[in-house]
């Protein structure tokens, strides 16, 4: 089975996760694919294949040389709640010529809107029919890892240590690493294959927190409300306007952090606000949390104690703190990319990654490209050649690790 057939088989499964669920995995349909994947790994001859009751899959390719660090490769199999992952109809555009791509009647993927298409002229693109996402995030990563393990299995002349692989649910809802068994995985370091276009390498991400704000109002008949009514929804919007308007997702890029208002709901009597707070720099991150607390305090001074209450919770931290002391983990990737003819594109993640949480659980885990582009929507695509490059990088990392001297 080649990498294209493997990936296309994976897209047949609807594995969309859900933010409205407390179960693990968040949707039972993820387990259907997990069972399929477990059987595939067994059939491909991998060792120590197991799946726990939460859908986390672990397996090994045994070492053919001694004294080599055990390393790992990880991908998630859920797809985003942002767009349907059911009944995906992938299409292959052979030797893409740079023109518009007709996905379905009236639905066009155009380089005028998605200029990243032009980086893949001459390649074979897997696209959707414009009605679902594709699932390259992150089934492309799974296909690349499995294909690389099969290649190493069949090329015993290539020396490598023990390689551990793992596939998990619920990454798209920020829960992918929560039940990951780092001790069972047993690696000195690992890589998530969950990045975007060819060459991307990420070992910096946002520090992240959530903020839930509750607002108390006073409901009075509007005909007799003067001097009595306190409209909780209006107070919520007033608070929102007090935070810096140039520090929102739509006005920031690169290393710039932000306050992101996810939603306001309520009525005159009560309202709720939901924020996420992000910054790459830990000091600025702490300053942002203090600022939103100060803003709440100022509103309480104006409208009365306990009119506003806030709960701030840290979600994850910048993995750079854990990667910097072990830069050989990054040097190996850069070397592997160079050997495979891939130009590295080292950049910060304007978001989070399972690798960040795993790094703070004791498993250094930067993120490598999987080749997909335009994730979470119907214009998602992946180049077959990009998936092949990612597979080659995995193989080369394994080879280089066999020569690694701590």
mmCIF file of C-alpha atoms in Angstrom:
data_model
loop_
_atom_site.group_PDB
_atom_site.id
_atom_site.type_symbol
_atom_site.label_atom_id
_atom_site.label_comp_id
_atom_site.label_asym_id
_atom_site.label_seq_id
_atom_site.Cartn_x
_atom_site.Cartn_y
_atom_site.Cartn_z
ATOM 1 C CA UNK A 1 0.000 0.000 0.000
ATOM 2 C CA UNK A 2 1.413 3.405 -0.921
ATOM 3 C CA UNK A 3 1.007 6.566 1.140
ATOM 4 C CA UNK A 4 -1.785 7.941 -1.065
ATOM 5 C CA UNK A 5 -3.957 4.847 -0.735
ATOM 6 C CA UNK A 6 -3.312 4.751 3.001
ATOM 7 C CA UNK A 7 -4.351 8.371 3.477
ATOM 8 C CA UNK A 8 -7.447 8.008 1.284
ATOM 9 C CA UNK A 9 -8.520 4.996 3.339
ATOM 10 C CA UNK A 10 -8.266 7.088 6.480
ATOM 11 C CA UNK A 11 -10.500 9.838 5.060
ATOM 12 C CA UNK A 12 -13.363 7.340 4.813
ATOM 13 C CA UNK A 13 -13.799 7.580 8.577
ATOM 14 C CA UNK A 14 -15.658 10.451 10.237
ATOM 15 C CA UNK A 15 -13.588 11.243 13.327
ATOM 16 C CA UNK A 16 -14.817 14.733 14.189
ATOM 17 C CA UNK A 17 -14.341 15.613 17.858
ATOM 18 C CA UNK A 18 -16.781 17.672 19.929
ATOM 19 C CA UNK A 19 -16.258 20.485 22.426
ATOM 20 C CA UNK A 20 -19.689 19.797 23.929
ATOM 21 C CA UNK A 21 -18.800 16.366 25.257
ATOM 22 C CA UNK A 22 -17.272 15.228 28.551
ATOM 23 C CA UNK A 23 -16.471 11.708 27.349
ATOM 24 C CA UNK A 24 -13.050 10.476 26.223
ATOM 25 C CA UNK A 25 -12.824 10.357 23.307
ATOM 26 C CA UNK A 26 -15.335 13.132 22.870
ATOM 27 C CA UNK A 27 -17.194 11.239 20.131
ATOM 28 C CA UNK A 28 -17.634 7.443 19.933
ATOM 29 C CA UNK A 29 -17.056 7.437 16.171
ATOM 30 C CA UNK A 30 -13.382 8.182 16.826
ATOM 31 C CA UNK A 31 -13.063 4.722 18.370
ATOM 32 C CA UNK A 32 -14.261 3.101 15.143
ATOM 33 C CA UNK A 33 -11.272 4.516 13.310
ATOM 34 C CA UNK A 34 -8.963 3.771 16.233
ATOM 35 C CA UNK A 35 -9.910 0.079 16.054
ATOM 36 C CA UNK A 36 -9.234 0.097 12.312
ATOM 37 C CA UNK A 37 -5.867 1.736 12.851
ATOM 38 C CA UNK A 38 -4.909 -0.717 15.591
ATOM 39 C CA UNK A 39 -5.645 -3.667 13.279
ATOM 40 C CA UNK A 40 -3.676 -2.036 10.463
ATOM 41 C CA UNK A 41 -0.602 -1.648 12.676
ATOM 42 C CA UNK A 42 -0.833 -5.296 13.713
ATOM 43 C CA UNK A 43 -1.201 -6.386 10.080
ATOM 44 C CA UNK A 44 1.829 -4.302 9.118
ATOM 45 C CA UNK A 45 3.905 -6.247 11.626
ATOM 46 C CA UNK A 46 4.550 -3.579 14.231
ATOM 47 C CA UNK A 47 5.218 -4.679 17.806
ATOM 48 C CA UNK A 48 3.592 -3.889 21.153
ATOM 49 C CA UNK A 49 0.416 -2.630 19.473
ATOM 50 C CA UNK A 50 -2.172 -1.642 22.048
ATOM 51 C CA UNK A 51 -5.125 0.684 22.445
ATOM 52 C CA UNK A 52 -6.429 1.816 25.811
ATOM 53 C CA UNK A 53 -10.075 2.406 26.697
ATOM 54 C CA UNK A 54 -9.791 6.092 25.766
ATOM 55 C CA UNK A 55 -8.630 5.390 22.211
ATOM 56 C CA UNK A 56 -4.901 6.093 22.631
ATOM 57 C CA UNK A 57 -2.897 3.785 20.378
ATOM 58 C CA UNK A 58 0.746 2.856 20.996
ATOM 59 C CA UNK A 59 3.078 0.674 18.917
ATOM 60 C CA UNK A 60 6.776 0.001 18.287
ATOM 61 C CA UNK A 61 9.213 -0.706 15.513
ATOM 62 C CA UNK A 62 11.950 -2.685 17.225
ATOM 63 C CA UNK A 63 15.563 -1.535 17.046
ATOM 64 C CA UNK A 64 18.063 -3.211 14.750
ATOM 65 C CA UNK A 65 21.037 -1.603 16.515
ATOM 66 C CA UNK A 66 21.846 -1.273 20.208
ATOM 67 C CA UNK A 67 22.627 1.764 22.330
ATOM 68 C CA UNK A 68 20.371 4.194 20.452
ATOM 69 C CA UNK A 69 17.852 6.578 22.107
ATOM 70 C CA UNK A 70 14.215 5.562 21.829
ATOM 71 C CA UNK A 71 12.334 8.277 19.962
ATOM 72 C CA UNK A 72 8.698 8.664 18.985
ATOM 73 C CA UNK A 73 6.316 10.082 16.390
ATOM 74 C CA UNK A 74 2.789 11.181 17.256
ATOM 75 C CA UNK A 75 -0.311 12.263 15.330
ATOM 76 C CA UNK A 76 -3.961 12.776 16.206
ATOM 77 C CA UNK A 77 -6.828 11.175 14.344
ATOM 78 C CA UNK A 78 -9.721 13.465 15.236
ATOM 79 C CA UNK A 79 -10.806 16.199 12.834
ATOM 80 C CA UNK A 80 -11.975 19.695 13.656
ATOM 81 C CA UNK A 81 -15.486 20.500 14.926
ATOM 82 C CA UNK A 82 -15.372 23.579 12.663
ATOM 83 C CA UNK A 83 -16.400 21.707 9.506
ATOM 84 C CA UNK A 84 -18.056 18.402 8.684
ATOM 85 C CA UNK A 85 -15.794 15.371 8.424
ATOM 86 C CA UNK A 86 -18.567 13.006 7.295
ATOM 87 C CA UNK A 87 -18.804 11.484 3.818
ATOM 88 C CA UNK A 88 -15.561 13.052 2.600
ATOM 89 C CA UNK A 89 -15.144 12.773 -1.157
ATOM 90 C CA UNK A 90 -11.452 13.352 -1.915
ATOM 91 C CA UNK A 91 -10.300 14.083 -5.452
ATOM 92 C CA UNK A 92 -6.803 13.994 -6.927
ATOM 93 C CA UNK A 93 -5.697 16.842 -9.175
ATOM 94 C CA UNK A 94 -2.740 15.397 -11.073
ATOM 95 C CA UNK A 95 0.140 17.728 -11.966
ATOM 96 C CA UNK A 96 -1.655 20.842 -10.799
ATOM 97 C CA UNK A 97 -1.167 23.622 -13.352
ATOM 98 C CA UNK A 98 -1.841 26.685 -11.192
ATOM 99 C CA UNK A 99 -5.392 27.321 -12.407
ATOM 100 C CA UNK A 100 -8.705 27.308 -10.534
ATOM 101 C CA UNK A 101 -9.824 23.926 -9.201
ATOM 102 C CA UNK A 102 -13.499 23.023 -9.576
ATOM 103 C CA UNK A 103 -14.378 21.151 -6.396
ATOM 104 C CA UNK A 104 -18.094 20.869 -7.114
ATOM 105 C CA UNK A 105 -20.615 22.789 -9.174
ATOM 106 C CA UNK A 106 -20.237 26.413 -8.094
ATOM 107 C CA UNK A 107 -17.453 25.685 -5.602
ATOM 108 C CA UNK A 108 -13.985 26.709 -6.748
ATOM 109 C CA UNK A 109 -10.606 26.669 -5.016
ATOM 110 C CA UNK A 110 -8.699 29.496 -6.636
ATOM 111 C CA UNK A 111 -5.103 30.693 -6.215
ATOM 112 C CA UNK A 112 -6.545 34.205 -6.297
ATOM 113 C CA UNK A 113 -8.045 33.479 -2.888
ATOM 114 C CA UNK A 114 -5.601 30.770 -1.772
ATOM 115 C CA UNK A 115 -2.200 31.768 -3.210
ATOM 116 C CA UNK A 116 -0.533 28.905 -1.335
ATOM 117 C CA UNK A 117 -1.816 26.655 -4.133
ATOM 118 C CA UNK A 118 0.844 28.132 -6.403
ATOM 119 C CA UNK A 119 3.605 26.660 -4.236
ATOM 120 C CA UNK A 120 2.458 23.240 -5.442
ATOM 121 C CA UNK A 121 2.303 23.677 -9.189
ATOM 122 C CA UNK A 122 3.331 20.446 -10.907
ATOM 123 C CA UNK A 123 2.404 18.334 -7.882
ATOM 124 C CA UNK A 124 -0.523 15.977 -7.317
ATOM 125 C CA UNK A 125 -3.045 17.547 -4.950
ATOM 126 C CA UNK A 126 -5.695 15.780 -2.925
ATOM 127 C CA UNK A 127 -8.669 18.116 -2.503
ATOM 128 C CA UNK A 128 -12.262 17.882 -1.239
ATOM 129 C CA UNK A 129 -15.547 18.275 -3.096
ATOM 130 C CA UNK A 130 -15.979 21.612 -1.318
ATOM 131 C CA UNK A 131 -18.554 20.314 1.166
ATOM 132 C CA UNK A 132 -16.382 18.869 3.940
ATOM 133 C CA UNK A 133 -12.883 19.221 5.269
ATOM 134 C CA UNK A 134 -10.292 16.741 3.994
ATOM 135 C CA UNK A 135 -8.788 15.480 7.246
ATOM 136 C CA UNK A 136 -5.129 15.966 6.347
ATOM 137 C CA UNK A 137 -5.068 17.501 9.818
ATOM 138 C CA UNK A 138 -3.945 15.062 10.961
ATOM 139 C CA UNK A 139 -4.551 11.855 9.039
ATOM 140 C CA UNK A 140 -1.776 12.901 6.673
ATOM 141 C CA UNK A 141 0.541 12.760 9.691
ATOM 142 C CA UNK A 142 -0.676 9.269 10.565
ATOM 143 C CA UNK A 143 -0.192 8.049 6.988
ATOM 144 C CA UNK A 144 3.345 9.462 6.916
ATOM 145 C CA UNK A 145 4.315 7.811 10.190
ATOM 146 C CA UNK A 146 2.857 4.416 9.305
ATOM 147 C CA UNK A 147 4.372 4.508 5.815
ATOM 148 C CA UNK A 148 7.787 5.418 7.251
ATOM 149 C CA UNK A 149 7.606 2.506 9.701
ATOM 150 C CA UNK A 150 6.717 0.127 6.860
ATOM 151 C CA UNK A 151 9.641 1.420 4.801
ATOM 152 C CA UNK A 152 12.074 0.896 7.670
ATOM 153 C CA UNK A 153 10.582 -2.545 8.298
ATOM 154 C CA UNK A 154 11.366 -3.470 4.689
ATOM 155 C CA UNK A 155 14.844 -1.881 4.619
ATOM 156 C CA UNK A 156 16.667 -3.656 7.398
ATOM 157 C CA UNK A 157 19.973 -2.343 6.101
ATOM 158 C CA UNK A 158 19.016 1.064 7.511
ATOM 159 C CA UNK A 159 20.091 1.221 11.147
ATOM 160 C CA UNK A 160 17.720 2.643 13.744
ATOM 161 C CA UNK A 161 16.897 2.369 17.413
ATOM 162 C CA UNK A 162 13.495 1.495 18.812
ATOM 163 C CA UNK A 163 10.863 3.795 17.400
ATOM 164 C CA UNK A 164 7.621 4.341 19.230
ATOM 165 C CA UNK A 165 4.508 5.682 17.527
ATOM 166 C CA UNK A 166 1.266 6.918 19.053
ATOM 167 C CA UNK A 167 -2.068 8.160 17.748
ATOM 168 C CA UNK A 168 -4.585 9.984 19.910
ATOM 169 C CA UNK A 169 -8.095 11.479 19.848
ATOM 170 C CA UNK A 170 -9.363 14.956 20.670
ATOM 171 C CA UNK A 171 -6.384 17.139 19.773
ATOM 172 C CA UNK A 172 -8.675 19.584 18.001
ATOM 173 C CA UNK A 173 -10.482 20.372 21.250
ATOM 174 C CA UNK A 174 -7.254 20.761 23.228
ATOM 175 C CA UNK A 175 -7.556 17.422 25.038
ATOM 176 C CA UNK A 176 -5.229 15.227 22.994
ATOM 177 C CA UNK A 177 -2.351 15.140 25.466
ATOM 178 C CA UNK A 178 -4.436 14.998 28.637
ATOM 179 C CA UNK A 179 -4.577 11.198 28.800
ATOM 180 C CA UNK A 180 -1.375 10.467 26.895
ATOM 181 C CA UNK A 181 0.731 7.991 28.878
ATOM 182 C CA UNK A 182 4.252 9.419 28.603
ATOM 183 C CA UNK A 183 5.691 6.718 30.853
ATOM 184 C CA UNK A 184 4.198 3.924 28.739
ATOM 185 C CA UNK A 185 5.406 5.647 25.568
ATOM 186 C CA UNK A 186 8.924 5.412 26.955
ATOM 187 C CA UNK A 187 10.763 7.846 24.666
ATOM 188 C CA UNK A 188 13.623 10.240 25.317
ATOM 189 C CA UNK A 189 12.013 12.694 22.926
ATOM 190 C CA UNK A 190 9.350 12.688 20.202
ATOM 191 C CA UNK A 191 7.849 14.665 17.336
ATOM 192 C CA UNK A 192 4.263 15.464 16.477
ATOM 193 C CA UNK A 193 3.647 15.257 12.730
ATOM 194 C CA UNK A 194 0.942 17.899 12.763
ATOM 195 C CA UNK A 195 2.359 20.997 11.083
ATOM 196 C CA UNK A 196 1.310 22.613 7.831
ATOM 197 C CA UNK A 197 3.129 23.044 4.549
ATOM 198 C CA UNK A 198 6.473 21.505 3.615
ATOM 199 C CA UNK A 199 9.404 22.563 5.782
ATOM 200 C CA UNK A 200 7.475 23.876 8.763
ATOM 201 C CA UNK A 201 9.141 23.190 12.100
ATOM 202 C CA UNK A 202 7.662 24.579 15.278
ATOM 203 C CA UNK A 203 9.011 24.521 18.802
ATOM 204 C CA UNK A 204 7.493 27.741 20.107
ATOM 205 C CA UNK A 205 3.822 28.215 20.857
ATOM 206 C CA UNK A 206 1.557 30.504 22.805
ATOM 207 C CA UNK A 207 1.199 30.491 26.549
ATOM 208 C CA UNK A 208 -2.543 30.131 26.936
ATOM 209 C CA UNK A 209 -5.262 30.851 29.462
ATOM 210 C CA UNK A 210 -9.037 31.024 29.474
ATOM 211 C CA UNK A 211 -11.085 33.677 31.251
ATOM 212 C CA UNK A 212 -14.740 33.215 32.183
ATOM 213 C CA UNK A 213 -16.489 36.389 33.311
ATOM 214 C CA UNK A 214 -19.941 36.518 34.896
ATOM 215 C CA UNK A 215 -21.917 39.761 35.017
ATOM 216 C CA UNK A 216 -24.815 40.527 37.392
ATOM 217 C CA UNK A 217 -27.457 42.999 36.299
ATOM 218 C CA UNK A 218 -30.759 44.223 37.708
ATOM 219 C CA UNK A 219 -33.894 43.471 35.721
ATOM 220 C CA UNK A 220 -36.752 45.968 35.962
ATOM 221 C CA UNK A 221 -39.741 46.601 33.711
ATOM 222 C CA UNK A 222 -38.330 48.904 30.991
ATOM 223 C CA UNK A 223 -41.194 51.355 31.448
ATOM 224 C CA UNK A 224 -40.108 51.974 35.037
ATOM 225 C CA UNK A 225 -36.385 51.346 34.739
ATOM 226 C CA UNK A 226 -34.874 54.778 35.201
ATOM 227 C CA UNK A 227 -32.247 54.739 37.897
ATOM 228 C CA UNK A 228 -32.969 51.088 38.674
ATOM 229 C CA UNK A 229 -32.141 48.833 35.717
ATOM 230 C CA UNK A 230 -28.607 47.541 35.262
ATOM 231 C CA UNK A 231 -28.288 45.809 31.885
ATOM 232 C CA UNK A 232 -25.776 42.974 32.222
ATOM 233 C CA UNK A 233 -25.295 42.653 28.467
ATOM 234 C CA UNK A 234 -24.395 46.329 28.129
ATOM 235 C CA UNK A 235 -21.936 46.057 31.017
ATOM 236 C CA UNK A 236 -20.303 43.107 29.263
ATOM 237 C CA UNK A 237 -19.834 45.089 26.070
ATOM 238 C CA UNK A 238 -18.427 48.003 28.088
ATOM 239 C CA UNK A 239 -15.801 45.738 29.601
ATOM 240 C CA UNK A 240 -14.921 44.350 26.176
ATOM 241 C CA UNK A 241 -14.272 47.870 24.902
ATOM 242 C CA UNK A 242 -11.849 48.553 27.769
ATOM 243 C CA UNK A 243 -9.358 45.939 26.566
ATOM 244 C CA UNK A 244 -6.858 47.094 23.900
ATOM 245 C CA UNK A 245 -8.517 46.992 20.494
ATOM 246 C CA UNK A 246 -5.171 46.512 18.744
ATOM 247 C CA UNK A 247 -4.504 43.348 20.754
ATOM 248 C CA UNK A 248 -7.072 41.060 19.170
ATOM 249 C CA UNK A 249 -6.495 38.084 16.843
ATOM 250 C CA UNK A 250 -7.596 40.094 13.816
ATOM 251 C CA UNK A 251 -4.993 42.803 14.496
ATOM 252 C CA UNK A 252 -1.968 40.702 15.495
ATOM 253 C CA UNK A 253 0.554 38.329 13.915
ATOM 254 C CA UNK A 254 3.849 36.563 14.563
ATOM 255 C CA UNK A 255 4.862 36.778 18.215
ATOM 256 C CA UNK A 256 2.140 39.294 19.118
ATOM 257 C CA UNK A 257 -0.302 38.125 21.752
ATOM 258 C CA UNK A 258 -3.985 38.927 22.120
ATOM 259 C CA UNK A 259 -7.252 38.869 24.048
ATOM 260 C CA UNK A 260 -9.892 36.981 22.071
ATOM 261 C CA UNK A 261 -13.548 37.358 22.977
ATOM 262 C CA UNK A 262 -15.054 33.999 22.071
ATOM 263 C CA UNK A 263 -18.593 34.913 22.984
ATOM 264 C CA UNK A 264 -21.104 36.893 25.021
ATOM 265 C CA UNK A 265 -24.452 35.507 26.041
ATOM 266 C CA UNK A 266 -27.093 36.674 28.465
ATOM 267 C CA UNK A 267 -29.915 39.092 29.135
ATOM 268 C CA UNK A 268 -30.591 42.107 31.337
ATOM 269 C CA UNK A 269 -30.264 40.164 34.578
ATOM 270 C CA UNK A 270 -27.063 38.229 33.848
ATOM 271 C CA UNK A 271 -24.446 37.722 31.176
ATOM 272 C CA UNK A 272 -21.415 35.529 30.549
ATOM 273 C CA UNK A 273 -18.256 36.351 28.638
ATOM 274 C CA UNK A 274 -15.661 33.879 27.432
ATOM 275 C CA UNK A 275 -12.104 34.954 26.573
ATOM 276 C CA UNK A 276 -8.901 33.229 25.595
ATOM 277 C CA UNK A 277 -5.611 34.957 26.438
ATOM 278 C CA UNK A 278 -2.466 34.250 24.411
ATOM 279 C CA UNK A 279 1.175 35.380 24.375
ATOM 280 C CA UNK A 280 4.497 33.764 23.465
ATOM 281 C CA UNK A 281 6.397 35.696 26.120
ATOM 282 C CA UNK A 282 5.765 34.443 29.652
ATOM 283 C CA UNK A 283 6.111 37.890 31.269
ATOM 284 C CA UNK A 284 3.658 39.464 28.816
ATOM 285 C CA UNK A 285 1.356 36.494 29.328
ATOM 286 C CA UNK A 286 1.266 37.144 33.067
ATOM 287 C CA UNK A 287 0.746 40.867 32.395
ATOM 288 C CA UNK A 288 -2.271 40.073 30.213
ATOM 289 C CA UNK A 289 -3.864 38.038 32.976
ATOM 290 C CA UNK A 290 -3.287 40.894 35.405
ATOM 291 C CA UNK A 291 -4.786 43.398 32.948
ATOM 292 C CA UNK A 292 -8.041 41.508 32.485
ATOM 293 C CA UNK A 293 -8.319 41.112 36.277
ATOM 294 C CA UNK A 294 -7.659 44.857 36.731
ATOM 295 C CA UNK A 295 -10.340 45.654 34.157
ATOM 296 C CA UNK A 296 -12.849 43.575 36.099
ATOM 297 C CA UNK A 297 -11.818 45.342 39.317
ATOM 298 C CA UNK A 298 -12.348 48.760 37.713
ATOM 299 C CA UNK A 299 -15.826 47.752 36.550
ATOM 300 C CA UNK A 300 -16.673 46.590 40.065
ATOM 301 C CA UNK A 301 -15.493 49.917 41.459
ATOM 302 C CA UNK A 302 -17.833 51.649 39.034
ATOM 303 C CA UNK A 303 -20.893 49.419 39.352
ATOM 304 C CA UNK A 304 -20.530 47.791 42.761
ATOM 305 C CA UNK A 305 -18.656 44.897 44.277
ATOM 306 C CA UNK A 306 -19.352 41.489 42.767
ATOM 307 C CA UNK A 307 -21.104 42.907 39.717
ATOM 308 C CA UNK A 308 -18.348 41.142 37.809
ATOM 309 C CA UNK A 309 -16.628 37.903 38.766
ATOM 310 C CA UNK A 310 -13.806 36.312 36.796
ATOM 311 C CA UNK A 311 -12.128 32.916 36.696
ATOM 312 C CA UNK A 312 -8.814 32.650 34.840
ATOM 313 C CA UNK A 313 -7.301 29.236 34.152
ATOM 314 C CA UNK A 314 -3.980 28.464 32.504
ATOM 315 C CA UNK A 315 -4.333 25.996 29.610
ATOM 316 C CA UNK A 316 -0.815 25.346 28.315
ATOM 317 C CA UNK A 317 2.613 26.958 28.083
ATOM 318 C CA UNK A 318 5.283 27.719 25.513
ATOM 319 C CA UNK A 319 7.228 24.515 24.833
ATOM 320 C CA UNK A 320 10.347 26.556 23.979
ATOM 321 C CA UNK A 321 11.147 26.562 27.690
ATOM 322 C CA UNK A 322 11.496 22.776 27.580
ATOM 323 C CA UNK A 323 13.081 22.481 24.124
ATOM 324 C CA UNK A 324 15.864 25.065 24.544
ATOM 325 C CA UNK A 325 17.906 22.897 26.949
ATOM 326 C CA UNK A 326 17.723 20.000 24.454
ATOM 327 C CA UNK A 327 18.316 21.621 21.091
ATOM 328 C CA UNK A 328 19.723 18.394 19.632
ATOM 329 C CA UNK A 329 16.050 17.443 19.188
ATOM 330 C CA UNK A 330 15.719 20.372 16.761
ATOM 331 C CA UNK A 331 19.176 19.968 15.191
ATOM 332 C CA UNK A 332 18.279 16.430 14.122
ATOM 333 C CA UNK A 333 15.201 17.669 12.276
ATOM 334 C CA UNK A 334 17.078 20.482 10.561
ATOM 335 C CA UNK A 335 19.761 18.006 9.465
ATOM 336 C CA UNK A 336 17.120 15.544 8.241
ATOM 337 C CA UNK A 337 15.281 18.212 6.272
ATOM 338 C CA UNK A 338 18.513 19.370 4.634
ATOM 339 C CA UNK A 339 19.369 15.790 3.659
ATOM 340 C CA UNK A 340 15.884 15.354 2.151
ATOM 341 C CA UNK A 341 16.050 18.558 0.125
ATOM 342 C CA UNK A 342 13.525 20.383 2.309
ATOM 343 C CA UNK A 343 14.078 24.043 3.183
ATOM 344 C CA UNK A 344 13.267 24.466 6.899
ATOM 345 C CA UNK A 345 10.697 27.089 7.872
ATOM 346 C CA UNK A 346 11.090 27.558 11.615
ATOM 347 C CA UNK A 347 8.238 29.627 12.993
ATOM 348 C CA UNK A 348 6.200 30.066 16.168
ATOM 349 C CA UNK A 349 2.780 28.440 16.418
ATOM 350 C CA UNK A 350 0.013 30.985 16.880
ATOM 351 C CA UNK A 351 -1.906 28.391 18.829
ATOM 352 C CA UNK A 352 -1.241 25.268 20.809
ATOM 353 C CA UNK A 353 -0.143 21.736 20.102
ATOM 354 C CA UNK A 354 -0.216 18.391 21.855
ATOM 355 C CA UNK A 355 3.577 18.645 21.757
ATOM 356 C CA UNK A 356 3.506 21.656 24.073
ATOM 357 C CA UNK A 357 1.577 19.801 26.738
ATOM 358 C CA UNK A 358 3.686 16.680 26.285
ATOM 359 C CA UNK A 359 6.872 18.736 26.633
ATOM 360 C CA UNK A 360 5.687 19.894 30.050
ATOM 361 C CA UNK A 361 4.856 16.289 30.939
ATOM 362 C CA UNK A 362 8.521 15.412 30.435
ATOM 363 C CA UNK A 363 8.548 14.467 26.747
ATOM 364 C CA UNK A 364 10.289 17.108 24.563
ATOM 365 C CA UNK A 365 8.081 17.181 21.489
ATOM 366 C CA UNK A 366 8.409 19.780 18.686
ATOM 367 C CA UNK A 367 6.054 19.819 15.713
ATOM 368 C CA UNK A 368 6.987 18.879 12.117
ATOM 369 C CA UNK A 369 5.073 19.544 8.908
ATOM 370 C CA UNK A 370 2.524 17.014 7.671
ATOM 371 C CA UNK A 371 1.906 18.846 4.389
ATOM 372 C CA UNK A 372 -1.723 19.859 4.674
ATOM 373 C CA UNK A 373 -2.893 23.378 3.844
ATOM 374 C CA UNK A 374 -6.086 25.339 4.656
ATOM 375 C CA UNK A 375 -7.048 23.126 7.581
ATOM 376 C CA UNK A 376 -10.519 23.020 9.140
ATOM 377 C CA UNK A 377 -12.478 23.883 6.022
ATOM 378 C CA UNK A 378 -13.644 22.698 2.597
ATOM 379 C CA UNK A 379 -10.646 24.246 0.784
ATOM 380 C CA UNK A 380 -8.181 22.044 2.646
ATOM 381 C CA UNK A 381 -5.718 20.182 0.449
ATOM 382 C CA UNK A 382 -2.543 18.149 0.691
ATOM 383 C CA UNK A 383 0.124 17.429 -1.905
ATOM 384 C CA UNK A 384 1.059 13.786 -2.326
ATOM 385 C CA UNK A 385 4.660 14.888 -2.822
ATOM 386 C CA UNK A 386 4.489 16.800 0.492
ATOM 387 C CA UNK A 387 3.370 13.667 2.319
ATOM 388 C CA UNK A 388 6.206 11.737 0.716
ATOM 389 C CA UNK A 389 8.696 14.391 1.838
ATOM 390 C CA UNK A 390 7.387 14.206 5.393
ATOM 391 C CA UNK A 391 7.771 10.429 5.324
ATOM 392 C CA UNK A 392 11.360 10.805 4.097
ATOM 393 C CA UNK A 393 12.130 13.259 6.914
ATOM 394 C CA UNK A 394 10.803 10.782 9.498
ATOM 395 C CA UNK A 395 13.008 8.038 8.069
ATOM 396 C CA UNK A 396 16.057 10.293 8.031
ATOM 397 C CA UNK A 397 15.490 11.393 11.643
ATOM 398 C CA UNK A 398 15.485 7.727 12.639
ATOM 399 C CA UNK A 399 18.723 7.136 10.728
ATOM 400 C CA UNK A 400 20.432 10.168 12.242
ATOM 401 C CA UNK A 401 19.336 9.207 15.741
ATOM 402 C CA UNK A 402 21.160 5.906 15.285
ATOM 403 C CA UNK A 403 24.393 7.964 15.062
ATOM 404 C CA UNK A 404 23.409 10.282 17.898
ATOM 405 C CA UNK A 405 25.855 10.670 20.759
ATOM 406 C CA UNK A 406 24.498 12.430 23.839
#
